[in-house]
Amino acid sequence: MSWRRLLVRVERRLSSRGFSLLRDALVLLFLLIFVVGPPLSIFLLVLRSWGEVYQTVFADPFFAQIGQGALRWNMIQRGLLRSFEIAAVVTFIDVLIGLPMALILARYDFRGKRLVDTLVDLPMAVPTAALGFSLYLFWGSIDGIGGLLGLEGGLFSRGPLLIILTHVAFSYPYIVRSLKEIIESVDQTLEHAARTLGAPPFTVFRTVTAPLIKSGLLAGSILCFTRSLGETGATLIVAGAFYTAPLLVVEYRQLLMIPPAAFLSMILVSISAFLLALLRFSAERFGLPIKEAWPRAERLLSGRAQRHLRDLMTFSFFVLLILIPSSFIFTYLIRWWGGSPYTGNPNLGAFYQVFLAPDKKWPALQSSIITSFKVAALATGVNILAGLPMAFLLVRKNLGRLRGLLDALVDIPLTVPTSALGFSFFLFWGTKGLNLLGPGFWMVVLVHIGFTYPYVVRPLTAVVEGLDPHLEEAARTLGAPPLTVFRTVILPSMREGILAAAIMAFTRSLGETGATIVVMGLSRTVPVLIVQWVESLALPAAAFACVLLIAISLTLLLILRYVLGWE
Amino acid sequence: MPEIRLEGVTKRFGEVVAVRDLSLEIRDGEYFTLLGPIGSGKTTTLMLIAGLLEPDEGEIYFDGRPMRGVPPEDRRVGFVFETFALFPHYNVWENVCYGPRVRGEDPEATRKVAEEMLEMVLLEDRPDALPDELSGGMKQRVALARALTSGARILLLDEPLGALDAKIRTALAHDLRRIVKDLGLTAIHVTNSVEEAMTISDRIAVLHRGSVEQVGTPREVYENPRTLFVMDFMGDINLFSGEVTRADGGFTEVTTPEGFTFRSSRRTMPPGSEVHVVVRAEDADILPRTEETVNNLHGIVKEKMFLLGFMEYLIELETKQEFIVEVPLMMSERIWEVGEAVSITFAPEKVYLFEKEESL
Amino acid sequence: MPDVRLVNVTKRYGRVIAVEGLNLHVRDGEYFVLLGPSGCGKTTTLRIIAGLTKPDEGRVYIDGRDVSGIPPEDRNIGLVFQHFEIFPFMTVYENVAYSLMIQGLDEEEIERRVYQALEVAGLNEVADRYPEELGAPELQRCSIARALAKGSRLLLLDEPLGSLDPETRERFRFTLRSLVKGRGLTAIHVTHDQEEAMAIADRIAVFRRGRVLQVGTPMELYERPASIFVANFVGETNFLEGVIERSGERSLVRLRGDLLIEAGGSNLRAGSRVVIGVRRENILLEEGKAEGLNALPGRVIRAAFLGKIIRYRVELDNGDLVEVKQPTRLGRFFGEGERVYLIFPAEKVLVYPYPEDLRYELALR
C-alpha cells in the first residue's frame, strides 16, 4: 500500500465526528483561557479584594491626612478624561485627513500611486515606541524642526499636543487602509450611474458613496479611537509629565501599587467592552443629509481647481504630519552617528554609546532582539495553530447568535489598552489569580499570544469566508474525505492568507511596549529597551535601536505587501 | 434631435488597445446595437460615449458638438447597467427622482415626470419598495425609469438584459424598444447575444477586437456578412477551405483538398484563389443518399437535437468532418434518425466565399 | 450499468421546502435533464444524489444500492459545477490527476488515465497550464476531464454550460452529449435553460416549487405538455383567454371579440373559462384564410429579422397580442402594418383551465 493511500486512510479516520468535536472544544477552551479569561476575570479579582481597592483608590489613609483621600481616584478620572479627549481629537483629525487620501487611493489612477500606497503604510512598520521617539525628535527637540526654525529647543514640548501628533501618525495608516477597502467595496457602477444622472463628483460622494460607507466609517473611527485610547509605547516617550490612563497603569504597576492598577484596568476593560458593543451594533442611523441637493455649491466644489486643491492638501498633510516626522529618526541617527553635531564630542554619538561605552549597550540590544524574536515567533506560531480552526469554527459552523458572541470575544484584545490587558494577565496568572506564573519571559509570551490573537483570527476568518465551498465539494466528489480536502485543497488556497496573518501578528508583537512593560521580568524586548534608553537620555543609542527595529519590521511588511500583491 | 458621431476613437488601457480607430454614426431616433463577443470593446465604447472614460485619440460628437472635456453629468445621457446599479439606500421613488434632484430641478415638475416614467415601466404601484425587494426585471425597469427622468435624450444600455431570465428578457426587450420609439430617443444597446441584437435593433455594428467589422440592418448583416468573423458570429456555420478551380457564367467553383466541390453564385473570384467556403446550418437540407457531387456532401447522422421549431442534425461526413444542418420542422417531411446515411445539399446562392487571408 | 432512483425524497431549509416527495428514476445510459426555474429544487436534487446535501426524508439508490448514509467521497459519481471549481493552485494535469492521487494509484497508472481523459476533452496541449491562463471553455473541459478521470459511470452536471458565452454554449451541447453517449455514461444535467434541455436530453423532468410536474422526452413535453406551466416553461407559447363552447375530441373555444377557434381534445365543461396555447412556430402567416384550419385576423405591429427565422408580433382584431416565428426559408416577408391571417391546425392548440396562480407570469388579464 502506498504512503499516499495510507495518509488518506488516516485522514479519513480523523475526519470522524468525534475528532472534529474534540478539536472545536479545544479551540474554544484556548480562547477562554489564553485570550479572554484574563481581561474578563479582572472584574472578579477587583471584587474579591474590593476593600483594599477602595482604600487605596478612594480613601487612602496617607493622603486622607491632607484631606485628599480620593487623590488616586481623582488622578484616574483625570487620566481617563485626558485619554478620551486625546482619542477624540485624534480620531477627528485622522478621518479628516485620512478619508480624502483613502478616496484618492481607491478611486483615482495616477503616476506614483503604488509609491504613495507603500508610504502610507510606513508608520505601520515603525514600532510605536520608535515612532513616538521619532516624532519627539522631530517636533520636540532642537535637532528637529525647532532647530530648523532657529529656536532654542523643540517646537513643542512633551505633552498633549505631541501625544496627539504621535497618535495621529501611528493610527493614520490603519484608518486609510480600512477606509480604502470600504470605498473599494462600493460598486463603482453606482457612482457611474450617479454621474450619468447629472451628479457632479462631490454630489456623487455625498449622496451615494458616503451613505454606503458610513457604517464602515463609523467602525473605522471607533477602532481608531480605541487604539489611541490604549496606546502606551509611543505615549510613554512623548508624554513627559503628562498622564494618560494607560500610562497610569504602567506607573502603578511599576510602583507595585496593584489595587489601583487593577481598578483602572477594570475600568479600561469595561470601556473597551462598551466601545466594542458600539462597534458591533453601530446603528445604521447617523444622519448624512442625502435628500437635499445644492447643485450650484457642489458643482463648484467638484471643479477641477478645487479638486486639485483638495489633492494638494491631502498630500501635504500626509507628508508634513506623517511621513517626515515618522522617518525623521533616520536623519537624526546619521547626524548623531559619529558624535554630537554641535560639539563634535564622539562620546555622545550613537556609535560610541552602543558599541564602546562601558555600560555594554550592544549585548543588551542583542539579547533583547533575541527575546523579541522568540516572543513574537512563539506568539505567532501558537496563534496560527489555534486561530486556524477558530476561523473555520466561526465561518463554517452554523453558530446562529453564538457567532456574534464569539466574534466579540475574539475582538476583546483589539480594544482593550495593551497595558491594561497585560496587567490583567499579570493578575490572572500571578499570585493574585491562578498563581502559576510570575512576571518574566513566559508571561510576556502569554500576553503577546493574547493581544495578537485577533490579528491572526480576523484575517484568517476573512480568508476562510473567501474560500469557495464548491471547491471543497468538488474535492469531496472526487473521493477525498474532509481532512484530505483540508490538506490538499484548503491549505494551498490559504497559503498567502496564513502568511499575511502571521507577519501581521509578528510585527505587532515585535513593536509592542505597553503589554510587555507590565509583565516583564529581567529580559527586555527591544521597544522596552528603547523606552528605557530614552528615559536615561541615551538618545542616539535609542535612535540606533529604533532604526534597527524599523529595518526588521519594514522588511517583514514589505514581504507582506509582496505576498498580498502577488495574491 | 440627438445624433451621435464617433471619429477615429481609440482607447488604451496600459498596453491593451480596447477600442481601435473606431468611427460610427448613429442617427437620430435610431435603436442602434453594438454587438460583439466579450472583449471586443463594446462596453468601453459605450463608456466613452457616456463620458465615463475619455478617448486617447479621436472625438465624439453629439449633434455635431464635440464632447471632449464634457463630464458625464453634463452630457444628458441615460445609462442602464447590466447589474442595474440602483442605489440600495434609496427606495424606488428616490432612485427615480435622483437625477432631477441633484440638478436642483423644480420638485413639482420632477414629481410629474417621475410618476409618468414609473407608469411607463409599469411600476407605479411600488414607489416605496427598496431595490432589494424587487425582482431582476423590476430592478431593470426602475433603472430605465431613473435614466429617463433625468431628461436624457440618449439612452445607453450596457447588456441591460444580461442578468435576467430568458422569459423576462424577451418581454423587456420589447418594452425597451417600445419606450425608445414612443419617446423618440436615440438608443445604443450593447450585447453579446445575436438574437437580442437582431430582435431589438434598427441597425447593428458588429465589433471585433476594438474595431467595427460591419454596420447595417439586421437583415443586411445576416444576408451579406462582410467578413468571415461576422458570418461565424451570427450563427452556426460549416467552414471549408479550398481553391477556385472555375469561374464562369456568374458561378465560382471551389474544390477542397478532401475532394468536395462547391458552387457559389454569390461572388466571382479568379481561378487559383485560395478561399474559405462557408455554408450556414440553416441553409442546408438533408436528402436520402444521392449520387450528386456538386454542392452535395454525403455522410451519416451522428446526433440529432430538437430546437424549438427546428431539428438540428450533426452529420459525420465520409472524411470524419462534422457538418451541422438545421431544418425547420414546419418544412421537413420526415425526421432523420441517428445512423441513417444521407446527403446534404445547398443552393449556390447559399455558398459564401471569403478570401483566405481572413481567418477566425 | 448505473441507474439512479429517488424515492420520496424531501428536503427543507427551515420552513422553506426545497424538494418535496420526489420520485424519479434515471435509467442506465440515459442523458437526463432536471429543468426548472431558479429555486425549483433541481440543484438540491442533484446535490442530494451527489451526497453533498442530506435529505430530510426518503432514499437515494445508485445502481440499486441505498447510498443514503454514504458521504460524497465514497459515492461513485463525477460532478461538474457551473463555475468549474478547478483547483487554482494546480495545473490542468494535477487537477485531472487529483482523484487518482487520492486513490493512491501508482504514477504510471495515473499518467495513463490522466492523458486518456485529457485526450477525450481535447486538453492535451494545455496539460501544464494553470487555470488562470485558460478561458471558460477550457476550464469547463478540464472540469469534465477531472470528473471523467475518476472513472465514475455516473456524471452529474450542475448548469455545466451556464458560465459559457451563448455561442460556445450551443457548440458545447453536442460535445457534452456525444461524450456521455460515446462512453456509455449516465448523465444527470441541471439547467434552467429549456432550449438547452430540449436539445441535449433523452428525457427531461420539469420542476416547479420542489416538485416534478412532468417527465418525458423533449418531443413529449413539447407536443403534450401536461400543464400550462410546462407549456409556458418549455418552448415559446402564446396564451389567449377564452370560454369553452364545446368539449370532446375536438373542442371549440370562443376567444375575446367572438373569435371562434377549433382546439385539440378537452374534457372541460362547456362554458368554463380557459386559456389556449399555440406555439409561436406552429403558426403560419398568410394573406388569406385557409380551408379547414383556424384563421385569426390581425395586423403586424413588429417584424424582426433574426436570420434563420423572422419574428412577428401581431395584434389580433380583438386586441390580443400574438408572437409568431416563421422560418426565413419560407421566403415570405410581411412588413409592419400589413394585415395577415394567423393559420394553425386544431391539433396544435392546447387547452387549459384558467390558471389563477399564473396570471401575472402569462400576462393574462
Short mmCIF file of N, CA, C and O in Angstrom, two decimals, chain C residues 186-273:
data_model
loop_
_atom_site.label_atom_id
_atom_site.label_comp_id
_atom_site.label_asym_id
_atom_site.label_seq_id
_atom_site.Cartn_x
_atom_site.Cartn_y
_atom_site.Cartn_z
N THR C 186 -24.07 7.46 -17.67
CA THR C 186 -25.38 8.00 -17.34
C THR C 186 -25.15 9.44 -16.90
O THR C 186 -24.25 9.69 -16.10
N ALA C 187 -25.93 10.38 -17.44
CA ALA C 187 -25.72 11.78 -17.08
C ALA C 187 -26.99 12.37 -16.51
O ALA C 187 -28.08 12.13 -17.02
N ILE C 188 -26.82 13.14 -15.43
CA ILE C 188 -27.94 13.93 -14.90
C ILE C 188 -27.50 15.38 -14.93
O ILE C 188 -26.50 15.75 -14.32
N HIS C 189 -28.23 16.18 -15.67
CA HIS C 189 -27.80 17.52 -16.05
C HIS C 189 -28.86 18.50 -15.54
O HIS C 189 -30.04 18.33 -15.82
N VAL C 190 -28.42 19.51 -14.79
CA VAL C 190 -29.35 20.50 -14.25
C VAL C 190 -29.27 21.77 -15.08
O VAL C 190 -28.17 22.25 -15.34
N THR C 191 -30.39 22.30 -15.47
CA THR C 191 -30.37 23.59 -16.18
C THR C 191 -31.69 24.31 -16.02
O THR C 191 -32.71 23.72 -15.70
N HIS C 192 -31.64 25.64 -16.22
CA HIS C 192 -32.88 26.40 -16.22
C HIS C 192 -33.21 26.81 -17.65
O HIS C 192 -34.22 27.46 -17.91
N ASP C 193 -32.34 26.41 -18.59
CA ASP C 193 -32.48 26.83 -19.97
C ASP C 193 -33.22 25.74 -20.75
O ASP C 193 -32.68 24.68 -21.04
N GLN C 194 -34.48 26.00 -21.07
CA GLN C 194 -35.30 24.95 -21.68
C GLN C 194 -34.78 24.58 -23.07
O GLN C 194 -34.87 23.43 -23.49
N GLU C 195 -34.20 25.55 -23.75
CA GLU C 195 -33.70 25.26 -25.09
C GLU C 195 -32.56 24.24 -25.01
O GLU C 195 -32.50 23.29 -25.79
N GLU C 196 -31.69 24.48 -24.02
CA GLU C 196 -30.58 23.56 -23.79
C GLU C 196 -31.11 22.16 -23.43
O GLU C 196 -30.64 21.15 -23.95
N ALA C 197 -32.12 22.14 -22.55
CA ALA C 197 -32.68 20.86 -22.12
C ALA C 197 -33.26 20.10 -23.31
O ALA C 197 -33.01 18.91 -23.50
N MET C 198 -34.03 20.81 -24.13
CA MET C 198 -34.67 20.18 -25.28
C MET C 198 -33.61 19.63 -26.23
O MET C 198 -33.79 18.58 -26.84
N ALA C 199 -32.53 20.38 -26.39
CA ALA C 199 -31.52 19.98 -27.37
C ALA C 199 -30.74 18.76 -26.90
O ALA C 199 -30.37 17.90 -27.70
N ILE C 200 -30.48 18.66 -25.62
CA ILE C 200 -29.46 17.72 -25.16
C ILE C 200 -30.03 16.43 -24.56
O ILE C 200 -29.36 15.40 -24.53
N ALA C 201 -31.30 16.48 -24.11
CA ALA C 201 -31.77 15.39 -23.23
C ALA C 201 -32.37 14.21 -23.98
O ALA C 201 -32.93 14.35 -25.07
N ASP C 202 -32.24 13.02 -23.37
CA ASP C 202 -33.09 11.90 -23.75
C ASP C 202 -34.45 12.09 -23.10
O ASP C 202 -35.49 11.95 -23.74
N ARG C 203 -34.40 12.37 -21.81
CA ARG C 203 -35.64 12.66 -21.09
C ARG C 203 -35.43 13.85 -20.17
O ARG C 203 -34.31 14.12 -19.72
N ILE C 204 -36.52 14.54 -19.88
CA ILE C 204 -36.47 15.75 -19.06
C ILE C 204 -37.47 15.62 -17.92
O ILE C 204 -38.56 15.09 -18.12
N ALA C 205 -37.07 16.07 -16.73
CA ALA C 205 -38.04 16.23 -15.64
C ALA C 205 -38.20 17.72 -15.40
O ALA C 205 -37.22 18.42 -15.15
N VAL C 206 -39.44 18.21 -15.51
CA VAL C 206 -39.69 19.63 -15.29
C VAL C 206 -40.06 19.84 -13.82
O VAL C 206 -40.99 19.22 -13.31
N PHE C 207 -39.31 20.71 -13.16
CA PHE C 207 -39.51 21.00 -11.74
C PHE C 207 -40.25 22.31 -11.55
O PHE C 207 -40.07 23.26 -12.31
N ARG C 208 -41.04 22.33 -10.50
CA ARG C 208 -41.60 23.59 -10.06
C ARG C 208 -41.84 23.50 -8.56
O ARG C 208 -42.49 22.57 -8.09
N ARG C 209 -41.35 24.48 -7.83
CA ARG C 209 -41.55 24.55 -6.37
C ARG C 209 -41.31 23.22 -5.68
O ARG C 209 -42.13 22.74 -4.91
N GLY C 210 -40.18 22.59 -6.00
CA GLY C 210 -39.79 21.39 -5.28
C GLY C 210 -40.49 20.12 -5.72
O GLY C 210 -40.30 19.07 -5.11
N ARG C 211 -41.30 20.21 -6.76
CA ARG C 211 -41.99 19.01 -7.23
C ARG C 211 -41.74 18.80 -8.71
O ARG C 211 -41.47 19.74 -9.44
N VAL C 212 -41.87 17.54 -9.14
CA VAL C 212 -41.73 17.24 -10.56
C VAL C 212 -43.11 17.31 -11.20
O VAL C 212 -44.04 16.64 -10.76
N LEU C 213 -43.26 18.15 -12.23
CA LEU C 213 -44.55 18.29 -12.88
C LEU C 213 -44.74 17.28 -14.00
O LEU C 213 -45.84 16.81 -14.23
N GLN C 214 -43.66 17.00 -14.72
CA GLN C 214 -43.79 16.09 -15.85
C GLN C 214 -42.42 15.52 -16.19
O GLN C 214 -41.41 16.22 -16.10
N VAL C 215 -42.41 14.24 -16.56
CA VAL C 215 -41.18 13.62 -17.04
C VAL C 215 -41.45 13.10 -18.44
O VAL C 215 -42.48 12.45 -18.66
N GLY C 216 -40.55 13.37 -19.37
CA GLY C 216 -40.79 12.86 -20.71
C GLY C 216 -39.68 13.23 -21.67
O GLY C 216 -38.77 13.96 -21.31
N THR C 217 -39.76 12.71 -22.89
CA THR C 217 -38.79 13.08 -23.90
C THR C 217 -39.08 14.52 -24.32
O THR C 217 -40.19 15.02 -24.11
N PRO C 218 -38.09 15.19 -24.93
CA PRO C 218 -38.32 16.57 -25.38
C PRO C 218 -39.58 16.68 -26.25
O PRO C 218 -40.38 17.58 -26.06
N MET C 219 -39.76 15.74 -27.16
CA MET C 219 -40.92 15.79 -28.04
C MET C 219 -42.23 15.67 -27.27
O MET C 219 -43.19 16.38 -27.56
N GLU C 220 -42.25 14.77 -26.29
CA GLU C 220 -43.46 14.62 -25.48
C GLU C 220 -43.80 15.91 -24.75
O GLU C 220 -44.95 16.34 -24.72
N LEU C 221 -42.78 16.51 -24.15
CA LEU C 221 -43.02 17.75 -23.42
C LEU C 221 -43.49 18.85 -24.36
O LEU C 221 -44.32 19.68 -24.02
N TYR C 222 -42.93 18.83 -25.54
CA TYR C 222 -43.23 19.89 -26.49
C TYR C 222 -44.63 19.73 -27.04
O TYR C 222 -45.38 20.69 -27.15
N GLU C 223 -44.97 18.51 -27.37
CA GLU C 223 -46.26 18.32 -28.03
C GLU C 223 -47.42 18.09 -27.06
O GLU C 223 -48.54 18.45 -27.36
N ARG C 224 -47.12 17.51 -25.92
CA ARG C 224 -48.20 17.26 -24.97
C ARG C 224 -47.84 17.72 -23.57
O ARG C 224 -47.70 16.90 -22.66
N PRO C 225 -47.65 19.02 -23.37
CA PRO C 225 -47.34 19.50 -22.02
C PRO C 225 -48.50 19.22 -21.08
O PRO C 225 -49.65 19.55 -21.43
N ALA C 226 -48.23 18.60 -19.95
CA ALA C 226 -49.30 18.14 -19.08
C ALA C 226 -49.98 19.28 -18.35
O ALA C 226 -51.09 19.13 -17.85
N SER C 227 -49.31 20.42 -18.23
CA SER C 227 -49.94 21.54 -17.54
C SER C 227 -49.55 22.83 -18.24
O SER C 227 -48.61 22.87 -19.02
N ILE C 228 -50.26 23.86 -17.90
CA ILE C 228 -49.99 25.14 -18.55
C ILE C 228 -48.62 25.67 -18.14
O ILE C 228 -47.95 26.36 -18.90
N PHE C 229 -48.17 25.31 -16.92
CA PHE C 229 -46.84 25.73 -16.51
C PHE C 229 -45.78 25.15 -17.44
O PHE C 229 -44.88 25.84 -17.90
N VAL C 230 -45.92 23.86 -17.71
CA VAL C 230 -44.95 23.21 -18.60
C VAL C 230 -45.06 23.81 -20.00
O VAL C 230 -44.05 24.10 -20.65
N ALA C 231 -46.30 24.03 -20.46
CA ALA C 231 -46.48 24.60 -21.79
C ALA C 231 -45.79 25.95 -21.90
O ALA C 231 -45.23 26.31 -22.93
N ASN C 232 -45.82 26.71 -20.81
CA ASN C 232 -45.21 28.03 -20.82
C ASN C 232 -43.70 27.93 -20.67
O ASN C 232 -42.95 28.64 -21.33
N PHE C 233 -43.25 27.04 -19.79
CA PHE C 233 -41.82 26.99 -19.48
C PHE C 233 -41.02 26.35 -20.60
O PHE C 233 -39.91 26.75 -20.89
N VAL C 234 -41.61 25.33 -21.22
CA VAL C 234 -40.90 24.63 -22.29
C VAL C 234 -41.39 25.18 -23.62
O VAL C 234 -42.56 25.08 -23.94
N GLY C 235 -40.51 25.79 -24.34
CA GLY C 235 -40.90 26.37 -25.62
C GLY C 235 -41.46 27.77 -25.45
O GLY C 235 -41.50 28.31 -24.35
N GLU C 236 -41.88 28.34 -26.56
CA GLU C 236 -42.41 29.70 -26.54
C GLU C 236 -43.84 29.64 -27.02
O GLU C 236 -44.10 29.30 -28.17
N THR C 237 -44.75 29.93 -26.12
CA THR C 237 -46.16 29.68 -26.41
C THR C 237 -46.97 30.96 -26.24
O THR C 237 -46.72 31.75 -25.33
N ASN C 238 -47.93 31.17 -27.14
CA ASN C 238 -48.89 32.26 -26.99
C ASN C 238 -50.08 31.75 -26.19
O ASN C 238 -50.57 30.64 -26.45
N PHE C 239 -50.51 32.53 -25.23
CA PHE C 239 -51.69 32.14 -24.46
C PHE C 239 -52.80 33.15 -24.69
O PHE C 239 -52.57 34.36 -24.58
N LEU C 240 -53.98 32.64 -25.04
CA LEU C 240 -55.13 33.52 -25.27
C LEU C 240 -56.28 33.05 -24.39
O LEU C 240 -56.50 31.85 -24.23
N GLU C 241 -57.01 34.01 -23.84
CA GLU C 241 -58.13 33.65 -22.97
C GLU C 241 -59.39 33.41 -23.78
O GLU C 241 -59.59 34.03 -24.83
N GLY C 242 -60.23 32.53 -23.25
CA GLY C 242 -61.50 32.29 -23.93
C GLY C 242 -62.45 31.49 -23.06
O GLY C 242 -62.16 31.24 -21.88
N VAL C 243 -63.56 31.11 -23.64
CA VAL C 243 -64.55 30.28 -22.95
C VAL C 243 -64.81 29.07 -23.82
O VAL C 243 -64.93 29.20 -25.04
N ILE C 244 -64.88 27.93 -23.17
CA ILE C 244 -65.06 26.72 -23.98
C ILE C 244 -66.53 26.59 -24.38
O ILE C 244 -67.43 26.76 -23.56
N GLU C 245 -66.76 26.36 -25.65
CA GLU C 245 -68.13 26.26 -26.14
C GLU C 245 -68.55 24.80 -26.20
O GLU C 245 -69.69 24.45 -25.93
N ARG C 246 -67.61 23.97 -26.62
CA ARG C 246 -67.93 22.56 -26.85
C ARG C 246 -66.67 21.78 -26.54
O ARG C 246 -65.57 22.19 -26.92
N SER C 247 -66.80 20.67 -25.79
CA SER C 247 -65.60 19.89 -25.50
C SER C 247 -65.67 18.54 -26.20
O SER C 247 -66.67 18.24 -26.84
N GLY C 248 -64.62 17.76 -26.07
CA GLY C 248 -64.59 16.45 -26.73
C GLY C 248 -63.30 16.27 -27.50
O GLY C 248 -62.31 16.93 -27.22
N GLU C 249 -63.31 15.33 -28.48
CA GLU C 249 -62.15 15.07 -29.34
C GLU C 249 -61.60 16.38 -29.90
O GLU C 249 -60.42 16.64 -29.90
N ARG C 250 -62.50 17.13 -30.47
CA ARG C 250 -62.22 18.46 -31.00
C ARG C 250 -63.05 19.44 -30.19
O ARG C 250 -64.26 19.30 -30.12
N SER C 251 -62.40 20.40 -29.55
CA SER C 251 -63.21 21.32 -28.76
C SER C 251 -63.32 22.65 -29.50
O SER C 251 -62.54 22.93 -30.41
N LEU C 252 -64.29 23.44 -29.08
CA LEU C 252 -64.50 24.73 -29.71
C LEU C 252 -64.35 25.81 -28.64
O LEU C 252 -64.96 25.72 -27.58
N VAL C 253 -63.53 26.80 -28.90
CA VAL C 253 -63.30 27.84 -27.91
C VAL C 253 -63.63 29.20 -28.50
O VAL C 253 -63.27 29.51 -29.64
N ARG C 254 -64.35 29.99 -27.69
CA ARG C 254 -64.67 31.35 -28.13
C ARG C 254 -63.70 32.31 -27.45
O ARG C 254 -63.66 32.42 -26.23
N LEU C 255 -62.89 32.99 -28.27
CA LEU C 255 -61.92 33.95 -27.74
C LEU C 255 -62.60 35.30 -27.55
O LEU C 255 -63.75 35.50 -27.96
N ARG C 256 -61.87 36.22 -26.98
CA ARG C 256 -62.40 37.59 -26.86
C ARG C 256 -62.76 38.10 -28.26
O ARG C 256 -62.14 37.73 -29.25
N GLY C 257 -63.73 38.97 -28.33
CA GLY C 257 -64.12 39.53 -29.62
C GLY C 257 -64.84 38.51 -30.48
O GLY C 257 -64.84 38.63 -31.70
N ASP C 258 -65.40 37.46 -29.84
CA ASP C 258 -66.20 36.46 -30.53
C ASP C 258 -65.47 35.71 -31.63
O ASP C 258 -66.05 35.30 -32.63
N LEU C 259 -64.15 35.59 -31.47
CA LEU C 259 -63.41 34.79 -32.43
C LEU C 259 -63.53 33.33 -32.02
O LEU C 259 -63.27 32.98 -30.87
N LEU C 260 -63.94 32.48 -32.97
CA LEU C 260 -64.12 31.06 -32.66
C LEU C 260 -62.94 30.28 -33.21
O LEU C 260 -62.53 30.50 -34.35
N ILE C 261 -62.39 29.39 -32.40
CA ILE C 261 -61.37 28.53 -32.96
C ILE C 261 -61.56 27.10 -32.51
O ILE C 261 -62.12 26.81 -31.45
N GLU C 262 -61.11 26.20 -33.35
CA GLU C 262 -61.14 24.78 -33.04
C GLU C 262 -59.84 24.45 -32.31
O GLU C 262 -58.76 24.90 -32.71
N ALA C 263 -59.98 23.64 -31.26
CA ALA C 263 -58.80 23.29 -30.49
C ALA C 263 -58.71 21.79 -30.34
O ALA C 263 -59.62 21.06 -30.75
N GLY C 264 -57.61 21.34 -29.73
CA GLY C 264 -57.41 19.91 -29.51
C GLY C 264 -58.39 19.38 -28.47
O GLY C 264 -59.29 20.11 -28.02
N GLY C 265 -58.20 18.12 -28.08
CA GLY C 265 -59.13 17.48 -27.18
C GLY C 265 -59.18 18.13 -25.81
O GLY C 265 -58.18 18.61 -25.29
N SER C 266 -60.38 18.15 -25.23
CA SER C 266 -60.53 18.69 -23.87
C SER C 266 -61.79 18.13 -23.26
O SER C 266 -62.79 17.93 -23.95
N ASN C 267 -61.77 17.87 -21.96
CA ASN C 267 -63.00 17.39 -21.31
C ASN C 267 -63.52 18.42 -20.32
O ASN C 267 -64.24 18.09 -19.40
N LEU C 268 -63.12 19.66 -20.52
CA LEU C 268 -63.60 20.71 -19.62
C LEU C 268 -65.07 21.01 -19.92
O LEU C 268 -65.51 20.88 -21.06
N ARG C 269 -65.78 21.41 -18.89
CA ARG C 269 -67.19 21.67 -19.01
C ARG C 269 -67.43 22.87 -19.95
O ARG C 269 -66.70 23.86 -19.90
N ALA C 270 -68.41 22.76 -20.80
CA ALA C 270 -68.74 23.88 -21.68
C ALA C 270 -69.10 25.08 -20.83
O ALA C 270 -69.73 24.95 -19.79
N GLY C 271 -68.65 26.25 -21.27
CA GLY C 271 -68.93 27.47 -20.52
C GLY C 271 -67.85 27.83 -19.54
O GLY C 271 -67.84 28.93 -19.00
N SER C 272 -66.88 26.94 -19.29
CA SER C 272 -65.84 27.29 -18.32
C SER C 272 -64.75 28.13 -18.98
O SER C 272 -64.54 28.08 -20.19
N ARG C 273 -64.08 28.91 -18.12
CA ARG C 273 -63.05 29.84 -18.58
C ARG C 273 -61.78 29.04 -18.89
O ARG C 273 -61.33 28.25 -18.08
#
